[in-house]
PDB file of C-alpha atoms in Angstrom:
ATOM      1  CA  UNK A  24       0.000   0.005   0.000  1.00 41.00           C
ATOM      2  CA  UNK A  25       2.890   2.362   0.708  1.00 46.00           C
ATOM      3  CA  UNK A  26       3.772   2.497  -3.025  1.00 76.00           C
ATOM      4  CA  UNK A  27       0.248   3.672  -3.872  1.00 88.00           C
ATOM      5  CA  UNK A  28       0.947   7.144  -2.498  1.00 90.00           C
ATOM      6  CA  UNK A  29       4.088   7.451  -4.624  1.00 90.00           C
ATOM      7  CA  UNK A  30       2.158   6.351  -7.691  1.00 91.00           C
ATOM      8  CA  UNK A  31      -0.661   8.790  -6.951  1.00 92.00           C
ATOM      9  CA  UNK A  32       1.777  11.672  -6.582  1.00 91.00           C
ATOM     10  CA  UNK A  33       3.014  10.995 -10.116  1.00 91.00           C
ATOM     11  CA  UNK A  34      -0.496  11.338 -11.535  1.00 91.00           C
ATOM     12  CA  UNK A  35      -0.677  14.432 -13.776  1.00 92.00           C
ATOM     13  CA  UNK A  36      -4.005  15.601 -12.345  1.00 92.00           C
ATOM     14  CA  UNK A  37      -2.743  15.253  -8.780  1.00 92.00           C
ATOM     15  CA  UNK A  38       0.535  17.018  -9.608  1.00 92.00           C
ATOM     16  CA  UNK A  39      -1.420  19.897 -11.148  1.00 93.00           C
ATOM     17  CA  UNK A  40      -3.628  20.140  -8.076  1.00 92.00           C
ATOM     18  CA  UNK A  41      -0.611  20.244  -5.758  1.00 93.00           C
ATOM     19  CA  UNK A  42       1.016  22.955  -7.877  1.00 93.00           C
ATOM     20  CA  UNK A  43      -2.208  24.985  -7.751  1.00 92.00           C
ATOM     21  CA  UNK A  44      -2.106  24.976  -3.956  1.00 91.00           C
ATOM     22  CA  UNK A  45       1.599  25.186  -3.079  1.00 90.00           C
ATOM     23  CA  UNK A  46       3.109  26.556  -6.286  1.00 91.00           C
ATOM     24  CA  UNK A  47       6.902  26.335  -6.528  1.00 89.00           C
ATOM     25  CA  UNK A  48       7.035  24.372  -3.273  1.00 90.00           C
ATOM     26  CA  UNK A  49       5.361  21.356  -4.897  1.00 91.00           C
ATOM     27  CA  UNK A  50       8.547  19.286  -4.818  1.00 90.00           C
ATOM     28  CA  UNK A  51       9.189  19.953  -1.146  1.00 90.00           C
ATOM     29  CA  UNK A  52       5.524  19.279  -0.387  1.00 91.00           C
ATOM     30  CA  UNK A  53       5.632  15.896  -2.132  1.00 92.00           C
ATOM     31  CA  UNK A  54       8.852  14.835  -0.380  1.00 91.00           C
ATOM     32  CA  UNK A  55       7.606  15.857   3.046  1.00 90.00           C
ATOM     33  CA  UNK A  56       4.297  14.072   2.467  1.00 91.00           C
ATOM     34  CA  UNK A  57       6.064  10.786   1.737  1.00 90.00           C
ATOM     35  CA  UNK A  58       8.187  11.277   4.865  1.00 90.00           C
ATOM     36  CA  UNK A  59       5.086  11.915   6.977  1.00 90.00           C
ATOM     37  CA  UNK A  60       3.503   8.723   5.681  1.00 89.00           C
ATOM     38  CA  UNK A  61       6.615   6.607   6.240  1.00 87.00           C
ATOM     39  CA  UNK A  62       7.055   7.924   9.789  1.00 86.00           C
ATOM     40  CA  UNK A  63       3.691   6.481  10.846  1.00 85.00           C
ATOM     41  CA  UNK A  64       3.259   2.752  10.323  1.00 83.00           C
ATOM     42  CA  UNK A  65      -0.528   3.089  10.507  1.00 81.00           C
ATOM     43  CA  UNK A  66      -0.548   5.892   7.940  1.00 87.00           C
ATOM     44  CA  UNK A  67       1.351   3.662   5.507  1.00 87.00           C
ATOM     45  CA  UNK A  68      -1.850   1.667   4.992  1.00 85.00           C
ATOM     46  CA  UNK A  69      -4.091   4.705   4.607  1.00 89.00           C
ATOM     47  CA  UNK A  70      -5.987   5.424   1.399  1.00 90.00           C
ATOM     48  CA  UNK A  71      -3.569   7.692  -0.565  1.00 91.00           C
ATOM     49  CA  UNK A  72      -6.155  10.175  -1.849  1.00 91.00           C
ATOM     50  CA  UNK A  73      -7.152  11.013   1.722  1.00 91.00           C
ATOM     51  CA  UNK A  74      -3.488  11.553   2.677  1.00 93.00           C
ATOM     52  CA  UNK A  75      -2.903  14.010  -0.161  1.00 94.00           C
ATOM     53  CA  UNK A  76      -6.213  15.780   0.481  1.00 93.00           C
ATOM     54  CA  UNK A  77      -5.446  16.163   4.192  1.00 93.00           C
ATOM     55  CA  UNK A  78      -2.007  17.581   3.420  1.00 94.00           C
ATOM     56  CA  UNK A  79      -3.443  19.996   0.842  1.00 94.00           C
ATOM     57  CA  UNK A  80      -5.977  21.188   3.402  1.00 93.00           C
ATOM     58  CA  UNK A  81      -3.153  21.960   5.822  1.00 93.00           C
ATOM     59  CA  UNK A  82      -1.282  23.775   3.054  1.00 93.00           C
ATOM     60  CA  UNK A  83      -4.370  25.788   2.108  1.00 93.00           C
ATOM     61  CA  UNK A  84      -4.684  26.916   5.739  1.00 94.00           C
ATOM     62  CA  UNK A  85      -0.905  27.476   5.887  1.00 93.00           C
ATOM     63  CA  UNK A  86      -0.539  25.200   8.901  1.00 94.00           C
ATOM     64  CA  UNK A  87       2.636  23.075   9.112  1.00 91.00           C
ATOM     65  CA  UNK A  88       2.199  19.311   9.453  1.00 90.00           C
ATOM     66  CA  UNK A  89       4.682  18.706  12.234  1.00 84.00           C
ATOM     67  CA  UNK A  90       3.561  16.802  15.321  1.00 81.00           C
ATOM     68  CA  UNK A  91       6.167  18.573  17.445  1.00 84.00           C
ATOM     69  CA  UNK A  92       4.712  21.993  16.558  1.00 88.00           C
ATOM     70  CA  UNK A  93       1.107  21.094  17.314  1.00 87.00           C
ATOM     71  CA  UNK A  94      -0.587  23.120  14.567  1.00 93.00           C
ATOM     72  CA  UNK A  95      -2.060  20.330  12.436  1.00 93.00           C
ATOM     73  CA  UNK A  96      -1.877  16.556  12.085  1.00 91.00           C
ATOM     74  CA  UNK A  97      -2.657  13.751   9.662  1.00 91.00           C
ATOM     75  CA  UNK A  98      -4.206  10.957  11.710  1.00 87.00           C
ATOM     76  CA  UNK A  99      -4.930   7.434  10.369  1.00 87.00           C
ATOM     77  CA  UNK A 100      -8.351   6.057  11.192  1.00 85.00           C
ATOM     78  CA  UNK A 101     -10.164   2.857  10.197  1.00 82.00           C
ATOM     79  CA  UNK A 102     -13.577   3.637   8.731  1.00 78.00           C
ATOM     80  CA  UNK A 103     -16.148   0.843   8.513  1.00 77.00           C
ATOM     81  CA  UNK A 104     -17.487   0.238   5.007  1.00 80.00           C
ATOM     82  CA  UNK A 105     -20.921  -0.928   3.883  1.00 80.00           C
ATOM     83  CA  UNK A 106     -19.616  -4.478   3.369  1.00 85.00           C
ATOM     84  CA  UNK A 107     -18.396  -4.578   6.997  1.00 82.00           C
ATOM     85  CA  UNK A 108     -14.735  -4.282   6.019  1.00 86.00           C
ATOM     86  CA  UNK A 109     -12.507  -1.438   7.218  1.00 83.00           C
ATOM     87  CA  UNK A 110     -10.660   1.132   5.130  1.00 84.00           C
ATOM     88  CA  UNK A 111      -7.861   3.166   6.692  1.00 87.00           C
ATOM     89  CA  UNK A 112      -8.225   6.849   5.853  1.00 87.00           C
ATOM     90  CA  UNK A 113      -6.165   9.906   6.676  1.00 89.00           C
ATOM     91  CA  UNK A 114      -8.028  12.297   8.910  1.00 89.00           C
ATOM     92  CA  UNK A 115      -7.058  15.990   8.970  1.00 92.00           C
ATOM     93  CA  UNK A 116      -6.935  17.361  12.494  1.00 91.00           C
ATOM     94  CA  UNK A 117      -6.121  20.832  13.779  1.00 93.00           C
ATOM     95  CA  UNK A 118      -4.335  21.375  17.073  1.00 90.00           C
ATOM     96  CA  UNK A 119      -4.903  24.090  19.659  1.00 91.00           C
ATOM     97  CA  UNK A 120      -2.093  26.195  18.203  1.00 93.00           C
ATOM     98  CA  UNK A 121      -3.650  25.894  14.753  1.00 94.00           C
ATOM     99  CA  UNK A 122      -6.932  27.468  15.841  1.00 94.00           C
ATOM    100  CA  UNK A 123      -4.990  30.117  17.736  1.00 93.00           C
ATOM    101  CA  UNK A 124      -2.939  30.997  14.639  1.00 94.00           C
ATOM    102  CA  UNK A 125      -5.969  31.203  12.361  1.00 94.00           C
ATOM    103  CA  UNK A 126      -7.782  33.470  14.791  1.00 93.00           C
ATOM    104  CA  UNK A 127      -4.841  35.840  15.179  1.00 93.00           C
ATOM    105  CA  UNK A 128      -4.294  36.009  11.419  1.00 93.00           C
ATOM    106  CA  UNK A 129      -7.786  37.442  10.981  1.00 92.00           C
ATOM    107  CA  UNK A 130      -6.584  40.674  12.548  1.00 93.00           C
ATOM    108  CA  UNK A 131      -9.699  41.002  14.708  1.00 94.00           C
ATOM    109  CA  UNK A 132      -8.386  39.606  17.992  1.00 96.00           C
ATOM    110  CA  UNK A 133      -6.578  41.556  20.680  1.00 95.00           C
ATOM    111  CA  UNK A 134      -6.184  38.568  22.989  1.00 95.00           C
ATOM    112  CA  UNK A 135      -6.949  34.872  22.703  1.00 95.00           C
ATOM    113  CA  UNK A 136      -5.972  32.098  25.083  1.00 95.00           C
ATOM    114  CA  UNK A 137      -6.977  28.743  26.517  1.00 96.00           C
ATOM    115  CA  UNK A 138      -5.759  27.156  29.722  1.00 96.00           C
ATOM    116  CA  UNK A 139      -6.522  24.425  32.217  1.00 97.00           C
ATOM    117  CA  UNK A 140      -8.239  25.291  35.488  1.00 97.00           C
ATOM    118  CA  UNK A 141      -6.936  23.816  38.707  1.00 97.00           C
ATOM    119  CA  UNK A 142      -8.713  22.815  41.891  1.00 96.00           C
ATOM    120  CA  UNK A 143      -9.432  25.880  44.018  1.00 96.00           C
ATOM    121  CA  UNK A 144      -9.142  28.358  41.132  1.00 97.00           C
ATOM    122  CA  UNK A 145     -12.905  28.918  40.791  1.00 95.00           C
ATOM    123  CA  UNK A 146     -13.689  31.543  43.434  1.00 93.00           C
ATOM    124  CA  UNK A 147     -17.395  31.972  42.665  1.00 91.00           C
ATOM    125  CA  UNK A 148     -20.099  31.040  40.181  1.00 85.00           C
ATOM    126  CA  UNK A 149     -23.329  32.910  39.496  1.00 81.00           C
ATOM    127  CA  UNK A 150     -25.971  30.211  39.210  1.00 71.00           C
ATOM    128  CA  UNK A 151     -28.354  32.571  37.388  1.00 68.00           C
ATOM    129  CA  UNK A 152     -26.078  34.007  34.696  1.00 72.00           C
ATOM    130  CA  UNK A 153     -23.538  31.186  34.551  1.00 75.00           C
ATOM    131  CA  UNK A 154     -20.676  33.665  35.010  1.00 85.00           C
ATOM    132  CA  UNK A 155     -17.601  32.353  36.826  1.00 90.00           C
ATOM    133  CA  UNK A 156     -14.897  34.228  38.707  1.00 94.00           C
ATOM    134  CA  UNK A 157     -11.431  32.716  38.680  1.00 95.00           C
ATOM    135  CA  UNK A 158      -8.507  33.153  41.065  1.00 95.00           C
ATOM    136  CA  UNK A 159      -5.581  31.477  39.346  1.00 96.00           C
ATOM    137  CA  UNK A 160      -2.604  30.128  41.288  1.00 96.00           C
ATOM    138  CA  UNK A 161       0.478  32.294  40.644  1.00 95.00           C
ATOM    139  CA  UNK A 162       3.156  29.783  41.635  1.00 96.00           C
ATOM    140  CA  UNK A 163       3.718  27.534  38.586  1.00 95.00           C
ATOM    141  CA  UNK A 164       5.357  24.798  40.679  1.00 96.00           C
ATOM    142  CA  UNK A 165       2.363  24.579  43.004  1.00 96.00           C
ATOM    143  CA  UNK A 166      -0.067  24.869  40.113  1.00 96.00           C
ATOM    144  CA  UNK A 167       1.559  22.028  38.180  1.00 94.00           C
ATOM    145  CA  UNK A 168       1.016  19.672  41.118  1.00 96.00           C
ATOM    146  CA  UNK A 169      -2.632  20.687  41.592  1.00 97.00           C
ATOM    147  CA  UNK A 170      -5.466  18.620  40.146  1.00 96.00           C
ATOM    148  CA  UNK A 171      -7.015  19.862  36.881  1.00 97.00           C
ATOM    149  CA  UNK A 172     -10.778  20.363  37.195  1.00 96.00           C
ATOM    150  CA  UNK A 173     -11.587  22.013  33.866  1.00 96.00           C
ATOM    151  CA  UNK A 174     -10.572  24.068  30.833  1.00 97.00           C
ATOM    152  CA  UNK A 175     -11.338  27.630  29.767  1.00 96.00           C
ATOM    153  CA  UNK A 176     -10.930  29.558  26.521  1.00 96.00           C
ATOM    154  CA  UNK A 177     -11.091  33.350  26.294  1.00 96.00           C
ATOM    155  CA  UNK A 178     -10.826  36.012  23.641  1.00 96.00           C
ATOM    156  CA  UNK A 179     -11.093  39.779  23.352  1.00 96.00           C
ATOM    157  CA  UNK A 180     -11.597  41.502  20.020  1.00 96.00           C
ATOM    158  CA  UNK A 181     -10.101  44.824  18.964  1.00 95.00           C
ATOM    159  CA  UNK A 182     -13.590  46.322  19.302  1.00 94.00           C
ATOM    160  CA  UNK A 183     -13.498  45.273  23.017  1.00 95.00           C
ATOM    161  CA  UNK A 184     -16.067  42.467  22.704  1.00 94.00           C
ATOM    162  CA  UNK A 185     -14.963  39.545  24.870  1.00 93.00           C
ATOM    163  CA  UNK A 186     -16.230  36.090  25.694  1.00 92.00           C
ATOM    164  CA  UNK A 187     -15.169  32.899  27.426  1.00 92.00           C
ATOM    165  CA  UNK A 188     -16.243  29.275  27.691  1.00 91.00           C
ATOM    166  CA  UNK A 189     -15.526  26.964  30.615  1.00 93.00           C
ATOM    167  CA  UNK A 190     -15.979  23.195  30.574  1.00 92.00           C
ATOM    168  CA  UNK A 191     -15.290  21.032  33.591  1.00 92.00           C
ATOM    169  CA  UNK A 192     -13.056  17.974  33.306  1.00 94.00           C
ATOM    170  CA  UNK A 193     -16.110  15.716  33.484  1.00 91.00           C
ATOM    171  CA  UNK A 194     -17.831  17.733  30.751  1.00 90.00           C
ATOM    172  CA  UNK A 195     -14.742  17.424  28.570  1.00 93.00           C
ATOM    173  CA  UNK A 196     -14.592  13.687  29.196  1.00 92.00           C
ATOM    174  CA  UNK A 197     -18.236  13.426  28.155  1.00 88.00           C
ATOM    175  CA  UNK A 198     -17.412  15.382  24.989  1.00 87.00           C
ATOM    176  CA  UNK A 199     -14.532  13.039  24.134  1.00 89.00           C
ATOM    177  CA  UNK A 200     -16.693   9.998  24.785  1.00 87.00           C
ATOM    178  CA  UNK A 201     -19.509  11.327  22.611  1.00 82.00           C
ATOM    179  CA  UNK A 202     -17.486  12.653  19.682  1.00 82.00           C
ATOM    180  CA  UNK A 203     -14.420  10.416  19.509  1.00 84.00           C
ATOM    181  CA  UNK A 204     -14.604   6.722  18.731  1.00 79.00           C
ATOM    182  CA  UNK A 205     -10.869   6.355  19.375  1.00 79.00           C
ATOM    183  CA  UNK A 206     -11.143   7.793  22.880  1.00 84.00           C
ATOM    184  CA  UNK A 207     -13.781   5.216  23.781  1.00 80.00           C
ATOM    185  CA  UNK A 208     -11.419   2.514  22.538  1.00 79.00           C
ATOM    186  CA  UNK A 209      -8.442   3.871  24.477  1.00 80.00           C
ATOM    187  CA  UNK A 210      -6.190   5.265  21.747  1.00 79.00           C
ATOM    188  CA  UNK A 211      -5.737   8.367  19.590  1.00 78.00           C
ATOM    189  CA  UNK A 212      -4.908  11.959  20.530  1.00 80.00           C
ATOM    190  CA  UNK A 213      -7.666  12.149  23.143  1.00 86.00           C
ATOM    191  CA  UNK A 214      -6.007   9.290  24.988  1.00 86.00           C
ATOM    192  CA  UNK A 215      -2.354  10.209  24.417  1.00 87.00           C
ATOM    193  CA  UNK A 216      -2.707  13.981  24.987  1.00 88.00           C
ATOM    194  CA  UNK A 217      -6.011  14.711  26.700  1.00 93.00           C
ATOM    195  CA  UNK A 218      -5.047  18.207  27.881  1.00 94.00           C
ATOM    196  CA  UNK A 219      -4.004  19.362  24.407  1.00 91.00           C
ATOM    197  CA  UNK A 220      -7.229  18.069  22.861  1.00 92.00           C
ATOM    198  CA  UNK A 221      -9.270  19.627  25.684  1.00 95.00           C
ATOM    199  CA  UNK A 222      -7.688  23.051  25.124  1.00 95.00           C
ATOM    200  CA  UNK A 223      -8.260  22.753  21.369  1.00 94.00           C
ATOM    201  CA  UNK A 224     -11.885  21.698  21.908  1.00 93.00           C
ATOM    202  CA  UNK A 225     -12.882  24.465  24.333  1.00 94.00           C
ATOM    203  CA  UNK A 226     -11.226  27.061  22.069  1.00 94.00           C
ATOM    204  CA  UNK A 227     -12.885  25.656  18.944  1.00 92.00           C
ATOM    205  CA  UNK A 228     -16.324  25.626  20.596  1.00 90.00           C
ATOM    206  CA  UNK A 229     -15.910  29.202  21.819  1.00 91.00           C
ATOM    207  CA  UNK A 230     -14.687  30.552  18.483  1.00 91.00           C
ATOM    208  CA  UNK A 231     -17.286  28.705  16.409  1.00 86.00           C
ATOM    209  CA  UNK A 232     -20.132  30.154  18.493  1.00 82.00           C
ATOM    210  CA  UNK A 233     -19.027  33.612  19.626  1.00 87.00           C
ATOM    211  CA  UNK A 234     -16.230  34.884  17.372  1.00 90.00           C
ATOM    212  CA  UNK A 235     -16.317  36.448  13.895  1.00 89.00           C
ATOM    213  CA  UNK A 236     -15.098  33.665  11.620  1.00 85.00           C
ATOM    214  CA  UNK A 237     -12.768  34.327   8.704  1.00 89.00           C
ATOM    215  CA  UNK A 238     -12.992  32.073   5.646  1.00 90.00           C
ATOM    216  CA  UNK A 239      -9.952  30.142   6.897  1.00 91.00           C
ATOM    217  CA  UNK A 240     -11.553  29.717  10.320  1.00 90.00           C
ATOM    218  CA  UNK A 241     -14.801  28.493   8.777  1.00 89.00           C
ATOM    219  CA  UNK A 242     -12.833  25.938   6.768  1.00 89.00           C
ATOM    220  CA  UNK A 243     -10.867  24.943   9.863  1.00 90.00           C
ATOM    221  CA  UNK A 244     -14.078  24.162  11.762  1.00 87.00           C
ATOM    222  CA  UNK A 245     -15.450  22.296   8.731  1.00 88.00           C
ATOM    223  CA  UNK A 246     -12.378  20.151   7.977  1.00 90.00           C
ATOM    224  CA  UNK A 247     -11.177  19.495  11.521  1.00 90.00           C
ATOM    225  CA  UNK A 248     -11.357  15.723  12.161  1.00 85.00           C
ATOM    226  CA  UNK A 249     -12.472  15.149   8.562  1.00 85.00           C
ATOM    227  CA  UNK A 250     -11.351  12.612   6.014  1.00 85.00           C
ATOM    228  CA  UNK A 251     -11.381  14.435   2.664  1.00 85.00           C
ATOM    229  CA  UNK A 252     -12.268  11.741   0.156  1.00 80.00           C
ATOM    230  CA  UNK A 253     -11.662  13.597  -3.105  1.00 78.00           C
ATOM    231  CA  UNK A 254      -8.702  15.835  -3.906  1.00 82.00           C
ATOM    232  CA  UNK A 255     -10.764  17.886  -6.354  1.00 78.00           C
ATOM    233  CA  UNK A 256     -14.079  17.876  -4.474  1.00 77.00           C
ATOM    234  CA  UNK A 257     -13.290  19.175  -0.987  1.00 76.00           C
ATOM    235  CA  UNK A 258     -16.960  18.911   0.023  1.00 78.00           C
ATOM    236  CA  UNK A 259     -16.736  15.112  -0.301  1.00 83.00           C
ATOM    237  CA  UNK A 260     -15.814  14.512   3.314  1.00 82.00           C
ATOM    238  CA  UNK A 261     -16.590  12.126   6.143  1.00 80.00           C
ATOM    239  CA  UNK A 262     -15.908  12.179   9.860  1.00 81.00           C
ATOM    240  CA  UNK A 263     -14.651   8.684  10.712  1.00 76.00           C
ATOM    241  CA  UNK A 264     -13.839   9.460  14.357  1.00 75.00           C
ATOM    242  CA  UNK A 265     -16.738  11.836  14.867  1.00 71.00           C
ATOM    243  CA  UNK A 266     -20.053  11.011  13.234  1.00 60.00           C
ATOM    244  CA  UNK A 267     -21.535  14.392  14.178  1.00 52.00           C
ATOM    245  CA  UNK A 268     -20.730  16.891  11.425  1.00 47.00           C
ATOM    246  CA  UNK A 269     -22.197  20.010  13.018  1.00 48.00           C
ATOM    247  CA  UNK A 270     -21.633  20.727  16.711  1.00 52.00           C
ATOM    248  CA  UNK A 271     -23.739  23.398  18.409  1.00 58.00           C
ATOM    249  CA  UNK A 272     -21.593  24.534  21.379  1.00 58.00           C
ATOM    250  CA  UNK A 273     -24.577  25.690  23.468  1.00 65.00           C
ATOM    251  CA  UNK A 274     -26.559  22.516  22.818  1.00 72.00           C
ATOM    252  CA  UNK A 275     -23.561  20.339  23.569  1.00 70.00           C
ATOM    253  CA  UNK A 276     -22.842  22.276  26.773  1.00 71.00           C
ATOM    254  CA  UNK A 277     -26.420  21.829  28.044  1.00 79.00           C
ATOM    255  CA  UNK A 278     -26.426  18.123  27.177  1.00 79.00           C
ATOM    256  CA  UNK A 279     -23.152  17.647  29.046  1.00 76.00           C
ATOM    257  CA  UNK A 280     -24.411  19.607  32.077  1.00 78.00           C
ATOM    258  CA  UNK A 281     -27.565  17.488  32.269  1.00 84.00           C
ATOM    259  CA  UNK A 282     -25.749  14.172  31.903  1.00 76.00           C
ATOM    260  CA  UNK A 283     -23.044  15.066  34.437  1.00 74.00           C
ATOM    261  CA  UNK A 284     -25.364  16.642  37.043  1.00 77.00           C
ATOM    262  CA  UNK A 285     -24.560  15.062  40.388  1.00 75.00           C
ATOM    263  CA  UNK A 286     -27.112  16.828  42.603  1.00 80.00           C
ATOM    264  CA  UNK A 287     -30.560  18.392  42.402  1.00 84.00           C
ATOM    265  CA  UNK A 288     -28.852  21.763  42.678  1.00 83.00           C
ATOM    266  CA  UNK A 289     -26.799  20.970  39.580  1.00 80.00           C
ATOM    267  CA  UNK A 290     -29.925  20.053  37.621  1.00 85.00           C
ATOM    268  CA  UNK A 291     -31.785  23.163  38.801  1.00 86.00           C
ATOM    269  CA  UNK A 292     -28.844  25.224  37.602  1.00 81.00           C
ATOM    270  CA  UNK A 293     -29.148  23.682  34.143  1.00 81.00           C
ATOM    271  CA  UNK A 294     -32.882  24.409  33.995  1.00 85.00           C
ATOM    272  CA  UNK A 295     -32.152  28.101  34.508  1.00 81.00           C
ATOM    273  CA  UNK A 296     -29.896  28.337  31.453  1.00 78.00           C
ATOM    274  CA  UNK A 297     -31.369  30.438  28.643  1.00 74.00           C
ATOM    275  CA  UNK A 298     -30.273  27.852  26.049  1.00 75.00           C
ATOM    276  CA  UNK A 299     -32.596  25.192  27.495  1.00 82.00           C
ATOM    277  CA  UNK A 300     -35.423  24.501  25.036  1.00 83.00           C
ATOM    278  CA  UNK A 301     -38.173  21.900  24.832  1.00 84.00           C
ATOM    279  CA  UNK A 302     -35.740  19.574  23.063  1.00 82.00           C
ATOM    280  CA  UNK A 303     -33.931  19.063  26.370  1.00 87.00           C
ATOM    281  CA  UNK A 304     -37.024  18.238  28.432  1.00 88.00           C
ATOM    282  CA  UNK A 305     -36.869  14.420  27.910  1.00 87.00           C
ATOM    283  CA  UNK A 306     -33.224  14.398  29.009  1.00 88.00           C
ATOM    284  CA  UNK A 307     -34.011  16.575  32.035  1.00 90.00           C
ATOM    285  CA  UNK A 308     -36.955  14.363  32.995  1.00 90.00           C
ATOM    286  CA  UNK A 309     -34.770  11.246  32.891  1.00 88.00           C
ATOM    287  CA  UNK A 310     -32.186  12.887  35.119  1.00 88.00           C
ATOM    288  CA  UNK A 311     -34.947  14.130  37.448  1.00 89.00           C
ATOM    289  CA  UNK A 312     -36.259  10.568  37.760  1.00 88.00           C
ATOM    290  CA  UNK A 313     -32.796   9.460  38.873  1.00 85.00           C
ATOM    291  CA  UNK A 314     -32.726  12.086  41.630  1.00 83.00           C
ATOM    292  CA  UNK A 315     -36.314  11.348  42.695  1.00 85.00           C
ATOM    293  CA  UNK A 316     -35.529   7.657  42.965  1.00 81.00           C
ATOM    294  CA  UNK A 317     -32.335   8.411  44.890  1.00 77.00           C
ATOM    295  CA  UNK A 318     -34.189  10.710  47.308  1.00 74.00           C
ATOM    296  CA  UNK A 319     -36.908   8.104  47.808  1.00 72.00           C
ATOM    297  CA  UNK A 320     -34.326   5.454  48.652  1.00 69.00           C
ATOM    298  CA  UNK A 321     -32.620   7.793  51.100  1.00 64.00           C
ATOM    299  CA  UNK A 322     -35.946   8.466  52.839  1.00 60.00           C
TER     300      UNK A 322
END
């Protein structure tokens, strides 16, 4: 299978497409792509069109494919076919630094950042508005040894508009379980670098909902975790590790809050959120039944 990529790269149509995207750097692009494939024994078996398409997507967004840099990755993933066999495809995935770079390039951001939140760093939470006050630990040595309880992303635009999104560690775990097949099976980036994926996720969710999105950022959200199946038709995509194409950050947040509610107070807090619609009532009722049954047993 490894020779199939080399053969594909010699195809005139593919060579023309590469030259359209990277211009005079086509030769370097081709060489580096072969090196990327050969450096990953799982990627060697991946469908070659998806490898080239993933690399071209990274090039279009001007994000380097270097695992050590953390901007973008090509990840092999086995996708189940209609005949119950599996085809290994290359999945394009953006890292936390990739989303950060794309946002800053738009020229609309004054500040953008994402960080973990440690135990004791939440000083107060307004149960009505959902606003949270943080008191971060200054000593890095102490902070490094303190348990991580969540992740927060923040940005401020040049026009002074600002927003943030906080997800607890349990909410992030629920997200990974829901949207990543590899995480549920114990491998992949969610398993090998949970913190990095958590930072990327909370930043992506915040930007996709609250920030002005440049064309590059819109494409980043669209192609992140996608297998691009056709080099010419970039809309021919699938999400082998994440079957949900569109993610509504507010809807996902409410679903996670309901499912991870540990007390009646937690559930009441969710009910007060302005994003709660009738669609969530069945889920809330199920959780309420759990608490009613628990209270009955305690009585």
